[in-house]
Short mmCIF file of C-alpha atoms and ligand atoms in Angstrom, two decimals:
data_model
loop_
_atom_site.label_atom_id
_atom_site.label_comp_id
_atom_site.label_asym_id
_atom_site.label_seq_id
_atom_site.Cartn_x
_atom_site.Cartn_y
_atom_site.Cartn_z
CA MET A 1 29.94 2.11 78.96
CA GLU A 2 33.50 1.08 78.12
CA THR A 3 34.09 0.33 74.44
CA PRO A 4 35.39 -3.23 74.01
CA LYS A 5 38.97 -3.35 72.75
CA ILE A 6 39.31 -4.72 69.22
CA GLU A 7 42.64 -6.34 68.55
CA CYS A 8 44.05 -5.52 65.14
CA ASP A 9 45.72 -8.27 63.13
CA PRO A 10 49.35 -7.72 62.15
CA LYS A 11 49.73 -5.83 58.88
CA ILE A 12 50.42 -8.24 56.00
CA VAL A 13 49.98 -8.16 52.21
CA TYR A 14 48.51 -10.70 49.83
CA VAL A 15 50.07 -11.72 46.54
CA THR A 16 48.41 -13.79 43.84
CA THR A 17 50.00 -17.16 43.07
CA LYS A 18 50.16 -18.78 39.64
CA THR A 19 47.00 -20.73 40.44
CA GLY A 20 45.17 -17.50 41.25
CA ALA A 21 45.13 -18.13 45.02
CA LYS A 22 45.91 -15.36 47.52
CA TYR A 23 49.02 -15.87 49.60
CA ALA A 24 49.87 -13.86 52.75
CA MET A 25 53.32 -12.28 52.99
CA PRO A 26 55.01 -9.67 55.19
CA SER A 27 54.19 -6.12 54.18
CA HIS A 28 57.62 -5.51 52.58
CA ALA A 29 56.80 -8.09 49.88
CA SER A 30 55.39 -7.09 46.51
CA GLN A 31 53.71 -9.03 43.73
CA GLN A 32 56.70 -8.27 41.49
CA CYS A 33 59.26 -9.67 43.97
CA TYR A 34 57.09 -12.73 44.59
CA ASP A 35 56.77 -13.37 40.82
CA ASP A 36 60.52 -12.85 40.37
CA ALA A 37 61.27 -15.26 43.21
CA VAL A 38 59.03 -18.08 42.04
CA GLY A 39 60.05 -17.63 38.41
CA PHE A 40 63.81 -17.44 39.01
CA PRO A 41 65.75 -20.09 37.05
CA PHE A 42 67.78 -21.88 39.74
CA ASP A 43 70.34 -24.46 38.62
CA GLN A 44 73.12 -26.70 39.96
CA ASP A 45 75.26 -23.81 41.19
CA ASP A 46 72.52 -22.56 43.48
CA VAL A 47 71.75 -23.41 47.09
CA ILE A 48 68.46 -22.36 48.67
CA ILE A 49 68.00 -22.23 52.42
CA ALA A 50 64.28 -22.69 52.92
CA SER A 51 62.14 -22.64 56.05
CA TYR A 52 58.94 -21.52 57.65
CA PRO A 53 59.79 -18.28 59.54
CA LYS A 54 61.45 -18.63 62.95
CA SER A 55 62.83 -22.09 62.37
CA GLY A 56 66.50 -21.12 62.77
CA THR A 57 67.10 -19.70 59.30
CA THR A 58 69.57 -16.98 60.33
CA TRP A 59 71.54 -19.46 62.41
CA THR A 60 71.74 -21.79 59.40
CA LEU A 61 72.83 -18.93 57.11
CA ASN A 62 75.60 -18.14 59.54
CA ILE A 63 76.76 -21.76 59.69
CA VAL A 64 76.80 -21.99 55.88
CA ARG A 65 78.74 -18.73 55.61
CA LEU A 66 81.31 -19.97 58.12
CA ILE A 67 81.69 -23.32 56.35
CA CYS A 68 82.29 -21.44 53.09
CA GLY A 69 84.66 -18.94 54.71
CA MET A 70 82.53 -15.90 53.74
CA GLU A 71 82.95 -12.64 55.64
CA ILE A 72 80.10 -10.31 56.60
CA LYS A 73 81.20 -6.99 55.13
CA SER A 74 81.45 -4.14 57.59
CA GLY A 75 78.22 -2.13 57.76
CA SER A 76 76.30 -4.92 56.06
CA ILE A 77 74.25 -7.86 57.35
CA ILE A 78 74.42 -11.56 56.55
CA GLU A 79 71.50 -11.26 54.15
CA SER A 80 73.75 -9.51 51.62
CA GLU A 81 75.44 -12.88 50.99
CA PHE A 82 72.13 -14.77 50.96
CA PRO A 83 69.52 -12.65 49.16
CA PHE A 84 66.03 -12.99 50.58
CA LEU A 85 64.14 -14.19 47.52
CA GLU A 86 60.84 -12.55 48.26
CA SER A 87 62.23 -9.10 48.86
CA SER A 88 64.87 -9.01 46.13
CA GLU A 89 64.32 -7.58 42.69
CA ARG A 90 65.16 -9.75 39.70
CA LYS A 91 68.17 -7.52 38.87
CA ARG A 92 69.65 -8.20 42.31
CA LEU A 93 69.07 -11.97 41.96
CA ASP A 94 70.69 -11.98 38.51
CA GLU A 95 73.71 -10.00 39.76
CA HIS A 96 74.11 -12.32 42.72
CA LYS A 97 73.99 -15.37 40.49
CA ALA A 98 76.53 -13.87 38.08
CA THR A 99 79.04 -13.10 40.83
CA HIS A 100 78.71 -16.10 43.19
CA LYS A 101 79.41 -19.80 42.69
CA PRO A 102 77.72 -21.40 44.46
CA ALA A 103 75.09 -18.69 44.86
CA PHE A 104 73.10 -18.89 48.09
CA TYR A 105 69.59 -17.56 48.63
CA HIS A 106 67.04 -17.91 51.38
CA THR A 107 63.27 -17.95 51.38
CA HIS A 108 60.14 -18.77 53.35
CA ILE A 109 58.00 -19.27 50.24
CA PRO A 110 56.45 -22.78 50.25
CA CYS A 111 58.19 -25.31 48.04
CA ASP A 112 55.23 -25.95 45.76
CA HIS A 113 55.29 -22.27 44.73
CA LEU A 114 59.02 -22.51 43.99
CA LYS A 115 58.79 -25.53 41.72
CA LEU A 116 61.70 -27.56 43.04
CA ASN A 117 64.10 -29.03 40.52
CA GLN A 118 66.58 -31.88 40.85
CA LYS A 119 69.73 -29.83 40.19
CA THR A 120 69.46 -27.12 42.81
CA LYS A 121 70.45 -27.86 46.42
CA TYR A 122 67.88 -27.10 49.10
CA ILE A 123 68.58 -26.91 52.81
CA TRP A 124 65.24 -27.18 54.61
CA VAL A 125 65.25 -25.99 58.22
CA LEU A 126 62.46 -27.33 60.42
CA ARG A 127 61.52 -26.45 64.02
CA ASN A 128 58.72 -27.63 66.27
CA PRO A 129 55.49 -25.63 65.83
CA LYS A 130 55.04 -24.55 69.46
CA ASP A 131 58.42 -22.81 69.62
CA VAL A 132 57.88 -21.40 66.12
CA CYS A 133 54.53 -19.93 67.19
CA VAL A 134 56.02 -18.20 70.25
CA SER A 135 59.08 -17.01 68.33
CA PHE A 136 56.91 -15.70 65.48
CA TYR A 137 54.78 -13.79 67.99
CA HIS A 138 57.85 -11.99 69.39
CA HIS A 139 59.13 -11.39 65.86
CA THR A 140 55.81 -9.85 64.80
CA LYS A 141 55.80 -7.50 67.78
CA LEU A 142 59.44 -6.51 67.40
CA PHE A 143 59.19 -5.66 63.70
CA SER A 144 56.86 -2.75 64.54
CA ASN A 145 57.28 -0.89 61.26
CA LEU A 146 56.39 -3.95 59.26
CA TYR A 147 53.52 -5.43 61.25
CA GLU A 148 52.22 -2.56 63.45
CA TYR A 149 51.43 -5.17 66.09
CA ASP A 150 53.21 -3.73 69.14
CA HIS A 151 50.18 -4.29 71.37
CA GLY A 152 49.12 -7.69 70.06
CA THR A 153 48.51 -10.30 72.74
CA PHE A 154 49.75 -13.86 72.55
CA ASP A 155 46.19 -15.25 72.75
CA HIS A 156 45.24 -13.24 69.68
CA TYR A 157 48.38 -14.29 67.80
CA PHE A 158 47.88 -17.93 68.75
CA LYS A 159 44.48 -17.93 67.01
CA LEU A 160 46.01 -16.44 63.87
CA PHE A 161 48.84 -18.99 63.87
CA THR A 162 46.59 -21.99 64.37
CA SER A 163 44.19 -20.83 61.68
CA GLY A 164 47.01 -20.20 59.17
CA LYS A 165 46.36 -16.45 59.09
CA THR A 166 49.88 -15.15 59.71
CA ASP A 167 52.19 -14.10 56.92
CA TYR A 168 53.45 -17.17 55.00
CA GLY A 169 50.19 -18.94 55.85
CA SER A 170 49.84 -22.23 57.67
CA TYR A 171 52.94 -23.67 59.31
CA PHE A 172 51.44 -27.14 58.95
CA SER A 173 50.78 -26.86 55.25
CA HIS A 174 54.28 -25.41 54.67
CA VAL A 175 55.96 -28.26 56.54
CA LYS A 176 53.74 -30.93 55.04
CA LYS A 177 54.71 -29.82 51.53
CA TRP A 178 58.43 -29.89 52.32
CA SER A 179 58.03 -33.31 53.95
CA LEU A 180 57.18 -34.77 50.58
CA HIS A 181 60.71 -33.88 49.38
CA ALA A 182 62.66 -34.59 52.56
CA ASN A 183 64.21 -37.79 51.16
CA ASN A 184 65.36 -36.29 47.85
CA THR A 185 69.14 -36.39 47.47
CA ASN A 186 69.23 -32.66 46.69
CA VAL A 187 67.36 -31.78 49.90
CA LEU A 188 69.03 -31.61 53.31
CA LEU A 189 66.64 -31.57 56.24
CA LEU A 190 68.00 -29.80 59.30
CA LEU A 191 65.97 -30.06 62.48
CA TYR A 192 66.50 -27.08 64.81
CA GLU A 193 66.29 -29.37 67.83
CA ASP A 194 69.08 -31.60 66.39
CA MET A 195 71.18 -28.53 65.65
CA LYS A 196 70.86 -27.47 69.28
CA THR A 197 71.66 -30.94 70.62
CA ASP A 198 74.66 -31.57 68.39
CA THR A 199 75.79 -28.50 66.45
CA ARG A 200 79.03 -30.19 65.38
CA SER A 201 77.15 -32.95 63.55
CA ALA A 202 74.88 -30.38 61.91
CA ILE A 203 77.94 -28.50 60.62
CA LYS A 204 79.40 -31.74 59.20
CA ARG A 205 76.11 -32.66 57.53
CA ILE A 206 75.82 -29.23 55.90
CA ALA A 207 79.44 -29.32 54.72
CA ASN A 208 79.06 -32.84 53.25
CA PHE A 209 75.91 -31.74 51.49
CA LEU A 210 77.63 -28.69 49.99
CA GLY A 211 80.46 -30.77 48.58
CA GLU A 212 83.87 -32.35 49.09
CA ASN A 213 85.82 -29.10 49.46
CA TYR A 214 83.59 -27.96 52.30
CA ALA A 215 83.67 -31.36 53.98
CA ALA A 216 87.47 -31.20 53.85
CA ARG A 217 87.47 -27.71 55.37
CA VAL A 218 85.44 -28.72 58.42
CA SER A 219 87.49 -31.88 58.93
CA ASP A 220 90.24 -29.55 60.15
CA PRO A 221 89.72 -29.42 63.96
CA VAL A 222 90.75 -25.76 64.28
CA THR A 223 88.32 -24.70 61.55
CA MET A 224 85.55 -26.73 63.19
CA GLU A 225 86.16 -25.13 66.61
CA THR A 226 86.14 -21.65 65.04
CA ILE A 227 82.84 -22.36 63.30
CA LEU A 228 81.33 -23.73 66.51
CA GLU A 229 82.38 -20.63 68.41
CA LYS A 230 81.18 -18.16 65.77
CA CYS A 231 77.78 -19.78 65.29
CA SER A 232 77.11 -20.11 69.02
CA PHE A 233 74.09 -18.24 70.32
CA ARG A 234 76.33 -16.21 72.65
CA GLU A 235 78.61 -15.01 69.87
CA MET A 236 75.71 -14.26 67.47
CA TYR A 237 73.86 -12.41 70.24
CA GLN A 238 76.90 -10.22 70.84
CA LYS A 239 77.08 -9.43 67.14
CA MET A 240 73.34 -9.11 66.49
CA ASP A 241 73.83 -6.09 64.23
CA GLN A 242 75.46 -8.43 61.68
CA PHE A 243 72.26 -10.44 61.41
CA SER A 244 69.37 -7.97 61.39
CA THR A 245 68.77 -4.30 60.74
CA VAL A 246 65.92 -4.45 63.26
CA ILE A 247 67.07 -4.13 66.85
CA LYS A 248 64.56 -2.60 69.24
CA ASP A 249 65.45 -1.80 72.86
CA GLY A 250 68.46 -4.11 72.48
CA LYS A 251 66.24 -6.95 71.23
CA CYS A 252 66.71 -8.65 67.90
CA PRO A 253 63.91 -10.81 66.41
CA VAL A 254 66.27 -13.28 64.74
CA ILE A 255 68.52 -13.82 67.79
CA ARG A 256 66.28 -13.79 70.83
CA ARG A 257 66.46 -16.76 73.25
CA GLY A 258 67.53 -19.65 71.07
CA VAL A 259 66.27 -22.54 73.21
CA VAL A 260 64.10 -25.59 72.70
CA GLY A 261 60.87 -25.52 74.71
CA ASP A 262 60.52 -21.74 75.04
CA TRP A 263 56.83 -22.19 74.18
CA ARG A 264 56.30 -22.83 77.90
CA SER A 265 57.02 -19.15 78.58
CA LEU A 266 53.73 -18.06 76.94
CA MET A 267 51.58 -20.99 75.89
CA THR A 268 48.88 -22.46 78.12
CA LYS A 269 48.49 -26.22 78.47
CA GLU A 270 45.28 -26.03 76.41
CA GLN A 271 47.01 -24.09 73.63
CA ALA A 272 49.90 -26.57 73.58
CA GLU A 273 47.40 -29.42 73.27
CA ILE A 274 45.72 -27.72 70.31
CA ILE A 275 49.07 -27.54 68.49
CA ASP A 276 49.93 -31.12 69.46
CA ARG A 277 46.66 -32.32 67.97
CA MET A 278 47.30 -30.37 64.77
CA THR A 279 50.81 -31.86 64.56
CA VAL A 280 49.37 -35.36 64.83
CA ARG A 281 46.58 -34.62 62.35
CA HIS A 282 49.19 -33.53 59.81
CA GLU A 283 51.31 -36.62 60.60
CA LEU A 284 54.34 -34.58 61.56
CA GLN A 285 54.91 -35.73 65.15
CA HIS A 286 57.58 -38.25 64.10
CA TYR A 287 60.08 -35.41 63.58
CA TRP A 288 60.19 -34.74 67.32
CA GLU A 289 59.85 -38.25 68.74
CA LYS A 290 63.33 -38.02 70.29
CA TYR A 291 62.42 -34.73 71.96
CA ALA A 292 59.03 -35.67 73.39
CA ASP A 293 60.03 -34.42 76.87
CA ILE A 294 60.85 -30.87 75.79
CA VAL A 295 58.89 -30.34 72.59
P1 LIG B 301 63.67 -17.69 69.43
O1 LIG B 301 62.80 -16.54 69.04
O2 LIG B 301 62.89 -18.85 69.96
O3 LIG B 301 64.75 -17.30 70.37
P2 LIG B 301 64.79 -17.34 62.07
O4 LIG B 301 66.20 -16.94 61.78
O5 LIG B 301 64.27 -18.42 61.18
O6 LIG B 301 63.92 -16.13 62.15
O7 LIG B 301 64.78 -18.02 63.52
C1 LIG B 301 64.98 -17.24 64.67
C2 LIG B 301 65.09 -18.17 65.87
O8 LIG B 301 66.38 -18.84 65.83
C3 LIG B 301 65.04 -17.38 67.16
O9 LIG B 301 64.38 -18.23 68.11
C4 LIG B 301 66.51 -17.22 67.47
O10 LIG B 301 66.79 -16.90 68.81
C5 LIG B 301 67.06 -18.59 67.06
N1 LIG B 301 68.52 -18.56 66.88
C6 LIG B 301 69.26 -17.65 66.20
N2 LIG B 301 70.57 -17.93 66.32
C7 LIG B 301 70.67 -19.03 67.09
C8 LIG B 301 71.78 -19.81 67.59
N3 LIG B 301 73.04 -19.49 67.33
N4 LIG B 301 71.49 -20.89 68.35
C9 LIG B 301 70.21 -21.23 68.63
N5 LIG B 301 69.13 -20.53 68.20
C10 LIG B 301 69.35 -19.44 67.44
#
């Protein structure tokens, strides 16, 4: 008799939060880095780019870097200018803060763990859950060393995603928590779907949020055109080694297809309906009202 195949979950680790709860993170994370990240004293010179994974974080980092005129040093990746909170030691965060003004960081840790304050600037990137689910599935398979999930099927991953059992936990809970702060003056909400529809406006909004000097920079038409070109999917795809150290068979998990509605490539109608119902139950559907035909 044939032995039934048991699908293994992706490899993840659990850290303990300040309330004693267990929180799922990618296997490179450690309790020490998590504690350092959530305990780091951010202030008015700091800007945090925050998102649930696969929401367009790397794209946003690149736009911010271009607005600020930062270069990606040869042999390095964009992350060196935007330390990833949950995988950076305290020493690295302190050094970064001491040498950068403003100092940029990025994270996927939920905002209630971070203890938001009114001085720090937060750029929250949000993307529709169906595309996030499909993108996260590809990401989890491509990062083989981290997740050991090369043979995972989409049906299996879908169940994990909808039950909040992937790293970083439930998408819906993450987004719901950020939603409570979306109207704060020190929070800029960027919707991936808006960024795709009108990248120029997204660039202006980010620059205005960062401050007058940056707004002035992007008001120069030549600078704006350069930023638009360098943050385009095509250009970033060609330079994928500047954005991730993980490139497998020419594929890069953070620059893959870059379209709205890619969920249709893998998700069944029934699966899409499950996510739609969850979106409604969490009262999040209003974010994508404009995009009802594609999202
Ligand atoms: P897909 O996997 O759907 O293609 P993150 O950086 O948060 O991990 O998000 C990765 C997603 O953003 C990927 O989505 C990736 O292709 C997309 N992305 C990266 N750069 C982009 C760009 N310049 N334009 C549009 N989407 C982009």
